[in-house]
């Protein structure tokens, strides 16, 4: 009996070790790709295999980044863009969910609006950029509006669909207690759809970055999108690539935060 | 006058292509404290009738009176509804789930909450208050659902195949528990089922339904000896077997 249990323990140990080994292999390859990509980039730029004026090089980008950090200007730009994106995607998700709630509340409204939603969803929202700028003024407001508008319709459609897919028997339970439609929404429909809403957040983070960067292309005097368009105009591609890398880093951070939030929320509802 | 009067209920479902009559002129009087089963093939409109009795569905014609008044006019909900599955809210704890009815009815106070917790204890689930439905077994969840239904103190219980999703042993145990609980509170109950044995073991009267359209084909009274036994004991009684044969033959006739 005892030898059997030690045998199982040993097997378990081996299993854990194999997991660790696999993880180590994955990490090594990931690091290798990272290092390989940047060193080939650096090398080919130095040896002028590619045009260093257009493709810049990691060392030049870091150099530029250090000067921008020293004079502090980069933080203002990052601050602007991140703030606009967060606001845009929160606004987009909230108003999308609100719209979905209205559609759920009134089946007639949802039937009437159905073709309009389809058209709005199919239309590329960034095309509305110039109109937004004229309507809301060239600044903050229209950029945030871009970040929001790009995700609002798709959020509405996804969340509304999930509202309708909630098992009607949950509502039946509440209705036998005499619950109103509002109580049904609050107690059953909305909490049942929290996982869906969170997962639209994940999509919306990415979308809002698109909206905000395009918005900054069009009007801004600040922000990472502005740096890209400015760098392009003065032909400073180190600046363009640096902004691009910063965007990649911050978009990833935001995505990870939402994913963390999702894990926490789903854990609390799945206990 | 009867506690529950079902008067000439008919119901037709409409779709674009068809109009299907689910129920046709159903009349039935049910006395307070009695236990009625609706037994019949699937698609005979049993669940439709239950929805109409509960007031969730308006019949095409006819009316349901509880204590002489239409069900919709009742000041406080008189109806408790138990479904095939427990439909406990997975994001709420057991405590939140069982107090839900009281909260929605604005009847949540110290006394009613204490009563609900006592009910939970009587049903053998003390100590699960802070757990989530996922942590309980199927039978335990269905028991919690019973507590949630009884907590609002309904006068009439509608049981829509509440035991059909459980394994056989759990089902037998729960039949005894529900039967004893309802008897001790003197509740009137209607059970929808397609299980002949369950109908005989639990009820005072069995209504056999025929389908297309749904009608009450026959009412069978369960003998006194069986009514006074628990469902489990009733199943072992000689009368049970003979009644089972009778009901079985009636159902066979129905299908012809």
GROMACS .gro file of C-alpha atoms in nm, chain B residues 19 23 32 53 62 68 78 81 85 91 114 118-119 122 125-126 161 187 190 197 203 233 239:
model
   23
  290UNK     CA    1  -5.311   2.745  -3.549
  294UNK     CA    2  -5.611   2.284  -2.483
  303UNK     CA    3  -5.776   2.329  -0.080
  324UNK     CA    4  -5.307   2.852  -1.397
  333UNK     CA    5  -6.203   3.062  -2.016
  339UNK     CA    6  -6.328   3.300  -0.633
  349UNK     CA    7  -5.051   3.281  -0.454
  352UNK     CA    8  -4.372   2.726  -0.948
  356UNK     CA    9  -3.449   2.194  -1.338
  362UNK     CA   10  -2.404   3.378  -0.942
  385UNK     CA   11  -3.579   3.318   0.997
  389UNK     CA   12  -3.563   2.708   0.934
  390UNK     CA   13  -3.711   2.559   0.617
  393UNK     CA   14  -3.575   2.112   0.794
  396UNK     CA   15  -2.933   2.169   0.396
  397UNK     CA   16  -2.824   2.368   0.697
  432UNK     CA   17  -4.191   1.750  -1.364
  458UNK     CA   18  -5.057   2.333   0.056
  461UNK     CA   19  -5.061   2.031  -0.896
  468UNK     CA   20  -4.590   0.560  -1.056
  474UNK     CA   21  -5.150   1.243  -0.548
  504UNK     CA   22  -4.449   0.322   0.111
  510UNK     CA   23  -5.328  -0.130  -0.424
   0.00000   0.00000   0.00000
